[in-house]
Structure formats: C-alpha cells, structure tokens
Coordinates of C-alpha atoms in Angstrom, one line a residue:
M1236 CA -36.8 -72.0 -8.7
K1237 CA -38.5 -75.0 -10.3
Y1238 CA -36.8 -78.4 -10.4
P1239 CA -37.5 -81.3 -12.8
L1240 CA -39.8 -84.1 -11.9
H1241 CA -39.6 -87.0 -14.3
R1242 CA -41.5 -89.6 -12.3
K1243 CA -44.9 -90.8 -11.4
L1244 CA -46.2 -90.0 -7.9
K1245 CA -48.5 -91.9 -5.6
N1246 CA -50.7 -90.6 -2.8
T1247 CA -50.2 -91.5 0.8
K1248 CA -52.6 -91.1 3.8
Y1249 CA -50.1 -89.1 5.8
D1250 CA -50.5 -85.3 5.9
W1251 CA -46.8 -84.3 5.9
M1252 CA -46.1 -86.5 2.8
R1253 CA -49.3 -86.4 0.8
C1254 CA -47.6 -88.0 -2.2
I1255 CA -44.2 -89.6 -2.9
P1256 CA -42.6 -91.2 -6.0
D1257 CA -44.3 -94.4 -7.1
D1258 CA -41.2 -96.5 -6.6
W1259 CA -40.6 -95.4 -3.0
E1260 CA -41.7 -97.5 -0.1
V1261 CA -43.4 -96.3 3.1
M1262 CA -42.3 -98.1 6.4
N1263 CA -42.1 -97.6 10.1
L1264 CA -39.0 -95.8 11.2
N1265 CA -38.1 -98.6 13.6
H1266 CA -37.9 -101.0 10.6
A1267 CA -34.9 -99.1 9.3
V1268 CA -33.1 -98.0 12.5
R1269 CA -32.3 -99.1 16.0
M1270 CA -33.2 -96.6 18.8
K1271 CA -32.3 -96.3 22.4
S1272 CA -32.8 -93.7 25.1
G1273 CA -29.7 -92.2 26.7
E1274 CA -28.6 -92.8 30.3
N1275 CA -29.8 -90.9 33.4
I1276 CA -26.8 -88.6 33.7
T1277 CA -26.9 -85.6 36.0
S1278 CA -25.0 -82.3 35.5
L1279 CA -22.8 -83.2 38.5
E1280 CA -21.5 -86.3 36.7
I1281 CA -20.4 -84.3 33.6
S1282 CA -16.8 -83.1 33.6
P1283 CA -15.0 -81.1 30.9
D1284 CA -12.1 -83.5 31.5
G1285 CA -14.1 -86.6 30.9
E1286 CA -12.9 -89.2 28.3
Y1287 CA -16.0 -89.0 26.1
P1288 CA -18.4 -86.1 25.3
V1289 CA -22.0 -86.1 26.7
Y1290 CA -24.9 -85.5 24.4
G1291 CA -28.3 -84.2 25.4
G1292 CA -31.3 -83.0 23.3
N1293 CA -29.2 -80.2 22.0
G1294 CA -26.2 -82.2 20.8
I1295 CA -22.8 -81.8 22.3
R1296 CA -22.8 -78.7 24.5
G1297 CA -22.1 -75.7 22.4
Y1298 CA -20.2 -77.3 19.5
F1299 CA -22.4 -79.5 17.5
D1300 CA -23.4 -78.9 13.9
A1301 CA -26.2 -80.7 12.2
Y1302 CA -26.3 -81.5 8.4
T1303 CA -22.8 -83.0 8.0
H1304 CA -21.7 -86.3 6.5
D1305 CA -19.4 -87.0 9.5
G1306 CA -22.1 -88.4 11.7
E1307 CA -22.8 -92.1 12.5
F1308 CA -25.8 -91.5 14.7
V1309 CA -28.8 -89.2 14.8
L1310 CA -29.8 -87.7 18.1
I1311 CA -33.4 -86.8 18.8
G1312 CA -34.2 -84.5 21.7
R1313 CA -36.9 -86.1 23.7
Q1314 CA -37.9 -83.8 26.5
G1315 CA -38.7 -80.1 27.3
A1316 CA -37.8 -77.2 25.1
L1317 CA -35.5 -79.4 22.9
C1318 CA -38.1 -82.0 22.2
G1319 CA -37.9 -83.1 18.6
N1320 CA -34.5 -81.4 18.1
I1321 CA -32.4 -83.2 15.5
K1322 CA -28.5 -83.5 15.6
L1323 CA -25.8 -85.7 14.2
A1324 CA -23.2 -87.4 16.4
S1325 CA -20.1 -89.4 15.7
G1326 CA -17.4 -91.4 17.5
K1327 CA -17.8 -92.6 21.1
F1328 CA -20.0 -90.6 23.5
W1329 CA -22.5 -90.8 26.3
A1330 CA -26.1 -89.7 25.7
S1331 CA -28.3 -88.3 28.5
E1332 CA -31.9 -89.3 29.0
H1333 CA -32.8 -86.2 27.1
A1334 CA -31.8 -87.8 23.9
V1335 CA -32.8 -90.8 21.8
V1336 CA -29.9 -92.3 19.9
V1337 CA -30.8 -93.5 16.4
T1338 CA -28.5 -96.0 14.6
P1339 CA -29.4 -96.6 11.0
D1340 CA -29.0 -99.8 9.1
R1341 CA -26.9 -100.2 6.0
K1342 CA -29.8 -99.3 3.7
L1343 CA -30.0 -95.8 5.1
D1344 CA -27.9 -92.7 4.6
I1345 CA -27.4 -90.9 7.9
S1346 CA -27.4 -87.4 6.4
W1347 CA -30.6 -88.0 4.5
L1348 CA -32.2 -89.4 7.7
S1349 CA -31.3 -86.2 9.6
Y1350 CA -32.9 -84.0 6.9
L1351 CA -36.0 -86.3 6.9
L1352 CA -36.5 -86.2 10.7
T1353 CA -36.0 -82.4 10.7
T1354 CA -38.8 -81.8 8.3
M1355 CA -41.2 -84.2 10.2
D1356 CA -41.6 -81.8 13.2
L1357 CA -41.4 -84.6 15.8
N1358 CA -42.5 -82.3 18.6
Q1359 CA -46.1 -82.8 17.5
Y1360 CA -45.9 -86.5 18.5
S1361 CA -45.3 -85.7 22.2
V1362 CA -46.8 -88.2 24.6
S1363 CA -46.5 -86.0 27.7
A1364 CA -49.1 -83.4 28.8
A1365 CA -47.0 -81.6 31.5
Q1366 CA -44.1 -80.8 29.2
P1367 CA -43.2 -82.0 25.7
G1368 CA -41.8 -85.6 25.7
L1369 CA -41.2 -88.3 23.1
S1370 CA -40.9 -92.0 23.7
V1371 CA -38.8 -94.4 21.7
E1372 CA -41.9 -96.4 21.0
S1373 CA -43.9 -93.4 19.6
I1374 CA -40.9 -92.3 17.4
G1375 CA -40.4 -95.8 16.1
K1376 CA -44.0 -96.1 14.9
L1377 CA -43.7 -93.1 12.6
K1378 CA -44.1 -93.7 8.9
I1379 CA -41.2 -92.5 6.7
P1380 CA -40.8 -92.5 2.9
F1381 CA -38.0 -94.8 1.8
P1382 CA -36.1 -94.4 -1.5
E1383 CA -33.1 -96.6 -2.5
K1384 CA -29.9 -95.6 -0.7
N1385 CA -28.3 -94.3 -3.8
E1386 CA -31.1 -91.8 -4.1
Q1387 CA -31.0 -91.0 -0.4
E1388 CA -27.3 -90.0 -0.9
K1389 CA -28.1 -87.8 -3.9
I1390 CA -30.9 -86.1 -1.9
A1391 CA -28.5 -85.4 1.0
R1392 CA -25.8 -84.0 -1.3
F1393 CA -28.4 -81.8 -3.0
L1394 CA -29.6 -80.5 0.3
D1395 CA -26.1 -80.0 1.7
Y1396 CA -25.4 -77.8 -1.4
K1397 CA -28.7 -75.9 -1.3
T1398 CA -28.9 -75.3 2.4
Q1399 CA -25.3 -74.1 2.4
Q1400 CA -26.3 -71.5 -0.2
I1401 CA -29.3 -70.4 1.7
D1402 CA -27.5 -70.3 5.0
Q1403 CA -24.8 -68.1 3.5
L1404 CA -27.5 -65.7 2.3
I1405 CA -29.1 -65.7 5.8
K1406 CA -25.7 -65.0 7.3
K1407 CA -25.2 -62.0 5.0
K1408 CA -28.6 -60.6 5.9
K1409 CA -27.9 -61.0 9.6
A1410 CA -24.6 -59.2 9.2
L1411 CA -26.4 -56.4 7.4
I1412 CA -28.9 -56.1 10.2
E1413 CA -26.0 -55.9 12.7
K1414 CA -24.3 -53.2 10.7
L1415 CA -27.6 -51.2 10.5
N1416 CA -28.0 -51.5 14.3
E1417 CA -24.5 -50.2 14.8
Q1418 CA -25.2 -47.4 12.3
R1419 CA -28.4 -46.5 14.2
I1420 CA -26.7 -46.2 17.5
S1421 CA -23.8 -44.2 15.9
V1422 CA -26.2 -41.7 14.2
I1423 CA -28.1 -41.3 17.5
T1424 CA -25.0 -40.9 19.6
Q1425 CA -23.5 -38.3 17.3
A1426 CA -26.7 -36.2 17.2
V1427 CA -27.5 -36.2 20.9
T1428 CA -23.9 -35.5 22.0
K1429 CA -22.7 -33.0 19.4
G1430 CA -25.9 -31.5 18.0
L1431 CA -26.7 -30.7 14.4
D1432 CA -24.6 -27.5 14.1
K1433 CA -21.1 -28.5 13.0
N1434 CA -19.9 -25.0 13.8
A1435 CA -21.3 -24.9 17.4
K1436 CA -18.8 -23.9 20.1
M1437 CA -18.0 -26.9 22.3
K1438 CA -17.1 -27.2 26.0
P1439 CA -15.8 -30.0 28.2
S1440 CA -18.6 -32.0 29.8
G1441 CA -16.5 -32.9 32.7
K1442 CA -17.3 -36.6 32.1
E1443 CA -14.6 -38.7 30.3
W1444 CA -17.2 -41.0 28.9
L1445 CA -19.1 -38.1 27.3
G1446 CA -16.4 -35.8 26.1
N1447 CA -17.2 -32.3 24.7
V1448 CA -20.7 -31.1 24.2
P1449 CA -22.1 -27.8 22.7
A1450 CA -21.3 -24.9 25.0
H1451 CA -24.9 -23.8 25.4
W1452 CA -26.1 -27.2 26.6
E1453 CA -27.0 -28.0 30.2
I1454 CA -25.9 -31.2 32.0
K1455 CA -28.3 -32.4 34.8
K1456 CA -28.9 -35.5 36.9
F1457 CA -31.8 -37.7 35.8
R1458 CA -33.4 -37.3 39.2
Y1459 CA -34.2 -33.6 38.5
L1460 CA -36.2 -34.3 35.4
F1461 CA -38.4 -37.2 36.5
I1462 CA -40.8 -38.5 39.1
F1463 CA -40.5 -42.2 39.7
G1464 CA -42.9 -45.0 40.2
R1465 CA -43.3 -48.8 39.7
G1466 CA -45.4 -50.9 37.4
L1467 CA -48.3 -53.1 38.6
G1468 CA -47.4 -56.0 40.9
I1469 CA -49.0 -58.6 38.6
T1470 CA -48.0 -61.9 36.9
K1471 CA -48.6 -63.2 33.4
S1472 CA -51.8 -64.9 34.7
D1473 CA -53.3 -61.5 35.3
L1474 CA -53.0 -60.5 31.6
T1475 CA -56.1 -60.8 29.4
D1476 CA -57.1 -60.1 25.8
E1477 CA -59.5 -57.3 26.8
G1478 CA -59.3 -54.4 29.2
V1479 CA -56.7 -51.7 29.6
P1480 CA -53.5 -52.2 27.5
C1481 CA -50.4 -53.0 29.6
I1482 CA -46.6 -53.2 28.7
S1483 CA -44.3 -55.4 30.8
Y1484 CA -40.5 -55.8 30.8
G1485 CA -40.5 -58.7 28.3
E1486 CA -42.2 -56.6 25.7
I1487 CA -39.8 -53.8 26.3
H1488 CA -36.9 -56.1 25.7
S1489 CA -38.3 -58.0 22.7
K1490 CA -41.0 -56.0 20.9
Y1491 CA -41.7 -52.4 21.9
G1492 CA -38.4 -50.9 22.9
F1493 CA -37.9 -47.1 22.5
E1494 CA -41.6 -46.4 22.1
V1495 CA -45.0 -48.0 22.5
I1496 CA -48.1 -47.0 20.5
P1497 CA -51.2 -48.9 21.7
E1498 CA -53.1 -48.0 18.6
Q1499 CA -50.5 -49.8 16.5
H1500 CA -48.9 -52.4 18.9
E1501 CA -50.7 -55.6 20.0
L1502 CA -50.5 -55.4 23.8
K1503 CA -52.0 -57.7 26.4
C1504 CA -54.5 -56.1 28.8
V1505 CA -55.4 -56.0 32.5
S1506 CA -58.8 -55.7 34.1
E1507 CA -60.3 -52.2 34.3
T1508 CA -60.4 -52.6 38.1
Y1509 CA -56.8 -51.6 38.1
L1510 CA -57.9 -48.1 37.1
E1511 CA -58.9 -47.8 40.8
T1512 CA -56.4 -50.1 42.6
G1513 CA -53.3 -49.4 40.5
K1514 CA -53.8 -45.9 39.0
D1515 CA -50.3 -44.9 40.1
S1516 CA -49.0 -47.4 37.5
L1517 CA -51.0 -45.9 34.6
L1518 CA -48.8 -44.2 32.0
S1519 CA -49.6 -40.9 30.3
E1520 CA -48.3 -39.5 27.0
G1521 CA -44.5 -39.0 27.3
D1522 CA -44.0 -41.2 30.3
F1523 CA -41.0 -43.6 30.3
V1524 CA -41.0 -47.2 31.5
F1525 CA -37.7 -49.1 32.1
A1526 CA -37.3 -52.8 32.3
D1527 CA -35.9 -53.4 35.8
T1528 CA -34.1 -56.7 34.9
S1529 CA -32.2 -57.9 31.9
E1530 CA -30.6 -61.3 31.0
D1531 CA -27.5 -59.5 29.7
V1532 CA -25.6 -56.3 30.3
E1533 CA -26.4 -55.0 26.8
G1534 CA -30.1 -55.0 27.6
S1535 CA -29.6 -53.0 30.8
G1536 CA -31.4 -49.7 30.4
N1537 CA -33.9 -50.9 27.8
F1538 CA -37.0 -48.7 27.9
S1539 CA -40.1 -47.6 26.1
Y1540 CA -42.0 -44.3 26.2
L1541 CA -45.7 -43.8 25.6
N1542 CA -46.0 -42.1 22.2
S1543 CA -49.8 -41.8 22.4
K1544 CA -52.6 -40.0 24.2
T1545 CA -54.1 -43.4 25.1
P1546 CA -53.2 -44.3 28.7
I1547 CA -51.7 -47.8 29.3
F1548 CA -50.4 -49.6 32.4
A1549 CA -46.8 -50.4 33.2
G1550 CA -46.7 -54.0 34.1
Y1551 CA -44.4 -56.3 36.2
H1552 CA -40.6 -55.7 36.5
T1553 CA -40.8 -52.1 35.4
V1554 CA -39.7 -48.7 36.7
I1555 CA -41.7 -45.7 35.7
A1556 CA -40.1 -42.3 35.0
R1557 CA -42.6 -39.4 34.5
L1558 CA -41.2 -36.3 32.9
K1559 CA -41.9 -33.3 35.2
T1560 CA -40.3 -30.7 32.9
D1561 CA -41.3 -29.5 29.4
D1562 CA -38.3 -31.2 27.7
D1563 CA -39.0 -33.2 24.5
P1564 CA -39.7 -36.8 25.5
R1565 CA -38.6 -38.1 22.0
Y1566 CA -35.3 -36.3 22.3
L1567 CA -34.8 -37.9 25.7
A1568 CA -35.7 -41.3 24.2
Y1569 CA -33.0 -41.0 21.7
L1570 CA -30.6 -39.8 24.4
F1571 CA -31.4 -42.9 26.5
D1572 CA -30.5 -45.1 23.4
S1573 CA -27.1 -43.4 23.0
L1574 CA -23.8 -45.1 23.9
P1575 CA -22.7 -42.5 26.7
Y1576 CA -26.1 -42.9 28.5
R1577 CA -26.0 -46.7 28.3
F1578 CA -22.4 -46.7 29.6
Q1579 CA -23.6 -45.1 32.8
I1580 CA -26.2 -47.8 33.3
R1581 CA -24.0 -50.7 32.4
R1582 CA -21.2 -49.8 34.7
N1583 CA -23.6 -49.7 37.7
V1584 CA -25.9 -52.7 37.2
S1585 CA -25.2 -55.8 39.3
G1586 CA -26.0 -59.4 38.7
V1587 CA -24.7 -62.6 37.2
K1588 CA -27.4 -64.4 35.2
V1589 CA -29.9 -61.5 35.7
F1590 CA -28.9 -57.8 35.8
S1591 CA -31.0 -55.5 37.9
I1592 CA -31.7 -51.8 37.4
T1593 CA -32.9 -49.7 40.4
Q1594 CA -34.4 -46.3 40.7
D1595 CA -31.2 -45.2 42.3
I1596 CA -29.1 -46.2 39.3
L1597 CA -31.4 -44.2 37.0
K1598 CA -31.4 -41.2 39.3
S1599 CA -27.6 -41.1 39.4
C1600 CA -27.3 -40.9 35.6
Y1601 CA -26.5 -37.6 33.8
V1602 CA -28.5 -36.2 30.9
W1603 CA -27.4 -33.4 28.6
L1604 CA -30.0 -30.9 27.3
P1605 CA -30.0 -28.5 24.4
P1606 CA -32.7 -25.7 24.5
K1607 CA -36.2 -27.0 23.9
S1608 CA -36.4 -25.9 20.3
E1609 CA -33.1 -27.6 19.5
Q1610 CA -34.2 -30.8 21.2
K1611 CA -37.2 -30.9 18.8
K1612 CA -34.9 -30.3 15.7
I1613 CA -32.6 -33.2 16.8
S1614 CA -35.5 -35.5 17.5
D1615 CA -37.1 -34.7 14.1
F1616 CA -33.8 -35.2 12.3
L1617 CA -33.3 -38.6 14.0
S1618 CA -36.8 -39.7 13.4
K1619 CA -36.2 -39.4 9.6
A1620 CA -32.7 -40.9 9.7
I1621 CA -33.7 -43.8 11.9
C1622 CA -36.8 -44.5 9.8
R1623 CA -34.6 -45.0 6.7
I1624 CA -32.3 -47.4 8.7
N1625 CA -35.3 -49.3 10.1
R1626 CA -36.8 -49.8 6.6
M1627 CA -33.6 -51.4 5.5
A1628 CA -33.4 -53.6 8.6
D1629 CA -37.1 -54.6 8.2
A1630 CA -36.5 -55.6 4.6
A1631 CA -33.5 -57.7 5.7
C1632 CA -35.6 -59.4 8.5
K1633 CA -38.4 -60.2 6.0
A1634 CA -35.7 -61.7 3.6
I1635 CA -34.5 -63.9 6.4
V1636 CA -38.0 -65.2 7.1
F1637 CA -38.5 -65.9 3.4
L1638 CA -35.1 -67.7 3.2
E1639 CA -35.8 -69.8 6.3
E1640 CA -39.2 -70.8 4.9
Y1641 CA -37.7 -71.6 1.6
R1642 CA -35.0 -73.7 3.3
S1643 CA -37.7 -75.7 5.1
A1644 CA -39.8 -76.1 2.0
I1645 CA -36.9 -77.3 -0.2
I1646 CA -35.9 -79.9 2.5
T1647 CA -39.5 -81.2 2.7
D1648 CA -39.9 -81.3 -1.1
A1649 CA -36.5 -83.2 -1.6
V1650 CA -37.0 -85.8 1.1
T1651 CA -40.6 -86.6 -0.1
G1652 CA -39.5 -86.8 -3.8
K1653 CA -41.3 -83.8 -5.1
I1654 CA -37.9 -82.6 -6.3
D1655 CA -36.3 -85.2 -8.5
V1656 CA -32.6 -84.9 -7.7
R1657 CA -31.4 -87.9 -9.8
D1658 CA -30.3 -85.8 -12.8
I1659 CA -29.4 -82.6 -10.9
K1660 CA -25.7 -81.9 -11.2
I1661 CA -24.2 -80.7 -7.9
P1662 CA -20.9 -78.7 -8.2
A1663 CA -17.9 -80.2 -6.4
A1664 CA -17.1 -78.6 -3.1
E1665 CA -14.2 -76.5 -4.5
D1666 CA -16.4 -75.3 -7.4
A1667 CA -19.3 -74.4 -5.1
A1668 CA -16.9 -72.4 -2.9

C-alpha cells in the first residue's frame, strides 16, 4: 500500500536513514534522553514477593509487552542474546545491569522512541568482542531523526494501528499452521492405526493407548525390527562445509525431521577420514536416526530417516536404528510420527530441562505392522495427503515472513518520514476493533 508524501526530503549521511523530511532535525540520542545502566542484581536477590518488579534486557520476566502508550521509560537490552532488545516500562521498578533505562525529555513521545530504537538494530553497535554488549556512551552518541512532538505522536498512533493489524494477520496465520499440524498428525494416526479399508475386521490390540487395529496386522516390539548404533562422537567444531554430509540432533529437531535427503537438504559435513574411523555411524538408505535429547517432552522421539541412496553420517546426540526386515521404512516413519507411538516415548523419557531417549526406551516400544503391500499403500496415501497439508503450511509460513518484513519496513518508513502520517486518518480504537 502506498502512502502520501507531501513534503520535501533531505539526504543524511547515515545508512539507516538515507533521507528524512526537510524540516526534521538530526541529533544525538543523549541530547533528547537521559540514560543509566541498571544495578548489579543477581538472580538470588530477585523474589516473586518483592515490592517492585525487576527488569532485565527482556523486560519484566514473562509479562512485558512493547508498543504500548502506558510506558514512561524505554529499556534497552545491553548484553548477550538480548543485546539491542527494546521494551517499554512504567511505574516503579528495579533494572538489572542487563538493561539501559532511557528517560525521554518533554519533547519526545515515548512510544515513538520505542519504535525508532526498534528499527535502528542497536545490536550492530556492540562494543564487546566476546559477546554482544552495549555501553551507555555508545548508545548515547547514535544519531536519530527528530520531528516535532506532535508529529511523533501521530507516527506512534499510526504505527500502533498498522502493527496491530499486521500482528492480527500473523496470529491468524500461526493459528492456521497449528491447525494444519494437528490435521497432519490426525491423518497419520488414523491411517497407521486403522488402515485404509473402512470395512476391515478389527481386533483388540491389547494396549489401551492403541485401541483396536485391523485383525490381520501384527504387533511387535521395536527391538525385533532394528539393529542399533550411535552417531559420531563429534562436536560442532568438527563440522565443515565440505566432505561427507552429516545430520545431528539439532537438525532433526529444527530442519529435517521425518526424512533427510542430502541432494535437497543443506547439511554440514565431516572429514572423509570418518569413513574409516567412524564407519559404524554411516547411514544407508532407509536407516533411522533419533535425537537422543530434547528440550521438551513433545520433541521426544523426533527422528529422521535417510530417503536417499547417498550415505550420510549420523552426528552427535543421535541413536541409529537400522531396519533388518523388509518392512517399508516410509510406513514406519509415519508410524513413528503417530500419537500412539509418541505416547510410548513420552511416558518413558526422563529429565527436567533436557529429556533423554535411550536405546532401551526405543527397544521397549511396540510397532504394528500390516502386510508389506498394505504398508506401501498406506505410505503412498499419506505422502499425497501430507504433501497437500505441507503446501498449505508452507504458504502460511511464507505469508508470515512477508508480514514480518512488511511490519519492519513500515516502522522504518514511518519513523524516518518516508510515510507522511500528518493527514492520515486513524480510526478510533472502537472503530478499529
């Protein structure tokens, strides 16, 4: 959407605001605000029953929302992963050393300032080599565009309205993805527990969590189908851009769950010397590799199987399961994604912050097997059904990326004056709702 621009622009020498309206000033941030680092507060000194909240680089723990007009201060995260993070704060509070507290003067609108600082990507001004870190002095010297306060307020109201619209669209897309994921698991679970023949005779499985299965299916322990092994005992420092492709537990969790295809997927590699020293960790077509740790119970049992004739290595924190029967590996992959199978894993994993999966847990699980020809029919059916669901989910993911980029762009354009908001009519809150 194009917005009106009825003013003359002037060039600046700063990359992130190449040009601004001719009647705007450019000044140091510390000429418009007061800044102070927080206190050195340890986690042991923080109590949920304390009189005042404690803010760090991520705002009040678990509850803070940026982009509101309720704030009196802007917090800038100054260390570590939250370096450059922008939040608003109000009332009385303590701030830890991980935050810089910014107090604006009367000529500055607090909400406009939070939008401005968000779009400046403060993390790039880090003064620390070991880990990201910002100093009060380095932040204070940053140049900012400075319109009159009346226009600042109009920009903030415009951005509140537009970002709320965009955030609602993003929320709907995320809800759609969640529903599609639920649909995917439902379709898989139905097919691998009941089969495709609605008229098939059923029998009790003997497992309450599984229920009835087709009468001609077999139920076996996992241990009777697979030979077990472990991935390479390597670390991230052993991974290279060239050599033999390798999949590790992090990629199973985040990128290549269910199946890995080295011709299509971008994998890190290990040295070819491992073909001699670590050949027992080399995967062949149809082999499975399970992540042996997970940060949550839901991720327990996450796996990938090699859907390619190109051998690859299983990397660190993995358990290898090599199929020793002629069962269809793709059918088994769908079975391992089903709710009844994951239930077996989740009830047996142990851990608090990290949940571990052992070979013994996998060996003790049950699998249920149709005849080989029926396995193939089920896997072919699911491949087509899941492909349709994945296409819709991919489209929603792309839409979210576009909306987030649009959100960032519209904030940048508004705070640098490329969108002239002075004559844009913003609906009242009740009308916008």
